[in-house]
Coordinates of C-alpha atoms in Angstrom, one line a residue:
M16 CA 0.0 0.0 0.0
K17 CA 1.3 3.5 -0.9
N18 CA 1.2 6.5 1.4
I19 CA 0.1 9.9 0.4
L20 CA 0.7 13.2 2.3
F21 CA -1.6 16.1 1.7
V22 CA -0.2 19.5 2.7
C23 CA -1.6 23.0 3.0
T24 CA -0.6 25.9 5.1
G25 CA -2.9 25.6 8.1
N26 CA -3.7 21.9 8.0
S27 CA -7.2 22.6 9.2
A28 CA -9.5 22.2 6.2
R29 CA -8.4 21.2 2.6
S30 CA -5.6 18.7 3.6
I31 CA -7.8 17.4 6.4
I32 CA -10.7 16.8 3.9
A33 CA -8.3 15.0 1.5
E34 CA -6.9 12.8 4.2
S35 CA -10.4 12.0 5.4
I36 CA -11.6 11.1 1.9
I37 CA -8.7 8.7 1.2
N38 CA -8.8 7.0 4.6
N39 CA -12.6 6.6 4.6
E40 CA -13.4 6.0 1.0
Y41 CA -10.3 4.8 -0.7
Y42 CA -8.4 3.0 2.1
N43 CA -7.8 0.0 -0.1
K44 CA -5.7 2.1 -2.4
F45 CA -3.7 4.5 -0.2
K46 CA -3.0 5.4 3.4
A47 CA -3.3 9.2 3.7
Y48 CA -1.7 11.7 6.0
S49 CA -2.0 15.5 6.2
A50 CA 0.2 18.3 7.5
G51 CA 0.7 22.0 7.3
S52 CA 3.6 24.3 6.7
N53 CA 2.2 26.6 9.4
P54 CA -0.5 24.5 11.1
T55 CA -3.2 26.0 13.2
G56 CA -3.1 23.2 15.7
N57 CA -6.9 22.6 15.2
I58 CA -9.2 21.2 12.6
N59 CA -11.7 23.8 11.6
S60 CA -14.9 23.0 13.6
D61 CA -17.2 23.5 10.5
V62 CA -15.1 21.1 8.5
E63 CA -15.0 18.6 11.4
K64 CA -18.8 18.8 11.7
F65 CA -19.2 18.2 8.0
L66 CA -16.9 15.2 8.0
R67 CA -18.7 13.7 11.0
S68 CA -22.0 14.1 9.2
K69 CA -20.6 11.7 6.5
N70 CA -19.9 9.2 9.3
Y71 CA -16.1 9.5 8.7
D72 CA -13.7 8.2 11.3
L73 CA -11.8 11.3 12.5
S74 CA -10.0 9.6 15.4
N75 CA -6.5 9.9 13.9
L76 CA -6.9 13.4 12.5
S77 CA -4.9 16.3 13.9
S78 CA -3.4 19.6 12.6
K79 CA 0.4 19.2 12.6
N80 CA 3.6 20.5 10.9
F81 CA 5.0 18.6 7.9
D82 CA 8.4 18.6 9.5
I83 CA 7.4 15.4 11.3
F84 CA 7.4 13.6 8.0
I85 CA 10.9 14.6 6.9
D86 CA 12.7 12.1 9.2
S87 CA 9.7 9.9 9.7
K88 CA 9.9 6.1 9.3
I89 CA 6.7 6.4 7.1
K90 CA 7.7 6.2 3.5
I91 CA 5.7 8.8 1.6
H92 CA 5.1 7.9 -2.0
H93 CA 3.3 11.0 -3.1
I94 CA 3.0 14.5 -1.7
V95 CA 0.0 16.6 -2.8
T96 CA 0.0 20.3 -1.9
V97 CA -3.5 21.7 -2.0
C98 CA -2.7 25.4 -1.8
N99 CA -0.2 27.7 -3.5
N100 CA 1.4 28.7 -0.3
A101 CA 2.3 25.2 0.8
N102 CA 3.4 24.3 -2.7
N103 CA 6.0 27.2 -2.6
E104 CA 7.1 26.3 1.0
I105 CA 7.3 22.5 0.9
C106 CA 8.9 21.7 -2.4
P107 CA 12.4 22.8 -1.5
I108 CA 12.2 21.0 1.9
L109 CA 11.0 17.5 1.3
P110 CA 13.2 14.8 -0.2
K111 CA 13.5 15.1 -4.0
N112 CA 12.7 11.4 -4.6
N113 CA 9.0 11.9 -3.7
Q114 CA 6.5 12.7 -6.3
I115 CA 5.2 16.2 -5.5
I116 CA 1.8 17.1 -7.1
H117 CA 0.1 20.4 -6.8
W118 CA -3.7 21.0 -6.7
D119 CA -4.8 24.6 -6.4
I120 CA -7.9 24.2 -4.3
E121 CA -9.6 27.4 -3.1
D122 CA -9.5 27.9 0.7
P123 CA -13.1 27.4 2.1
L124 CA -12.2 29.1 5.3
I125 CA -12.1 32.5 3.6
K126 CA -15.9 32.1 3.0
L127 CA -16.9 30.4 6.3
N128 CA -17.1 33.6 8.3
I129 CA -20.9 33.5 8.1
S130 CA -23.6 32.2 10.4
D131 CA -25.8 30.4 7.9
E132 CA -25.2 26.7 8.6
R133 CA -26.6 25.6 5.2
E134 CA -24.4 28.0 3.4
K135 CA -21.3 26.7 5.4
N136 CA -22.2 23.1 4.4
K137 CA -22.5 24.1 0.8
I138 CA -19.1 25.8 0.8
I139 CA -17.4 22.8 2.5
L140 CA -19.3 20.4 0.2
N141 CA -17.9 22.3 -2.9
T142 CA -14.4 21.9 -1.5
F143 CA -15.0 18.3 -0.7
N144 CA -16.3 17.6 -4.2
A145 CA -13.4 19.4 -5.8
I146 CA -10.8 17.4 -3.8
N147 CA -12.7 14.1 -4.4
K148 CA -12.7 14.8 -8.2
K149 CA -8.9 15.4 -8.1
I150 CA -8.4 12.2 -6.1
I151 CA -10.4 10.1 -8.6
K152 CA -8.4 11.6 -11.5
F153 CA -5.2 10.9 -9.6
F154 CA -6.2 7.2 -9.1
K155 CA -7.0 6.9 -12.8
N156 CA -3.5 8.3 -13.7
E157 CA -1.8 6.2 -11.0
S158 CA -3.2 2.9 -12.4
K159 CA -1.9 3.6 -15.9

């Protein structure tokens, strides 16, 4: 089984969503991890609530720095940056033999400063769907 690391700046939304999708929907293909270049230390509560509504297991999720993967015993086969900031920050740091892929996914947190719960769910669902489409495309390319 291959390991994939999703990285964004805060490791509180996009990378967490990607890790959750892999580990809950595609666990037979990859084991996913996530990290941030400047982690917030917390998973966004709206994102967490959305993922729980999908009955996803979130027990191993946390917001953490990608530095822990540099000397880790976990072999990372693919690294996917899900924001431009992380792409610019991580590429020079992580080992060159890893395949680094960049997906420019819009940050949902920018739009979540609203009180309407339905609108929040819609914003997160759009991000979730965008990431899931990228994952499906990645798997199709990976199996070629």
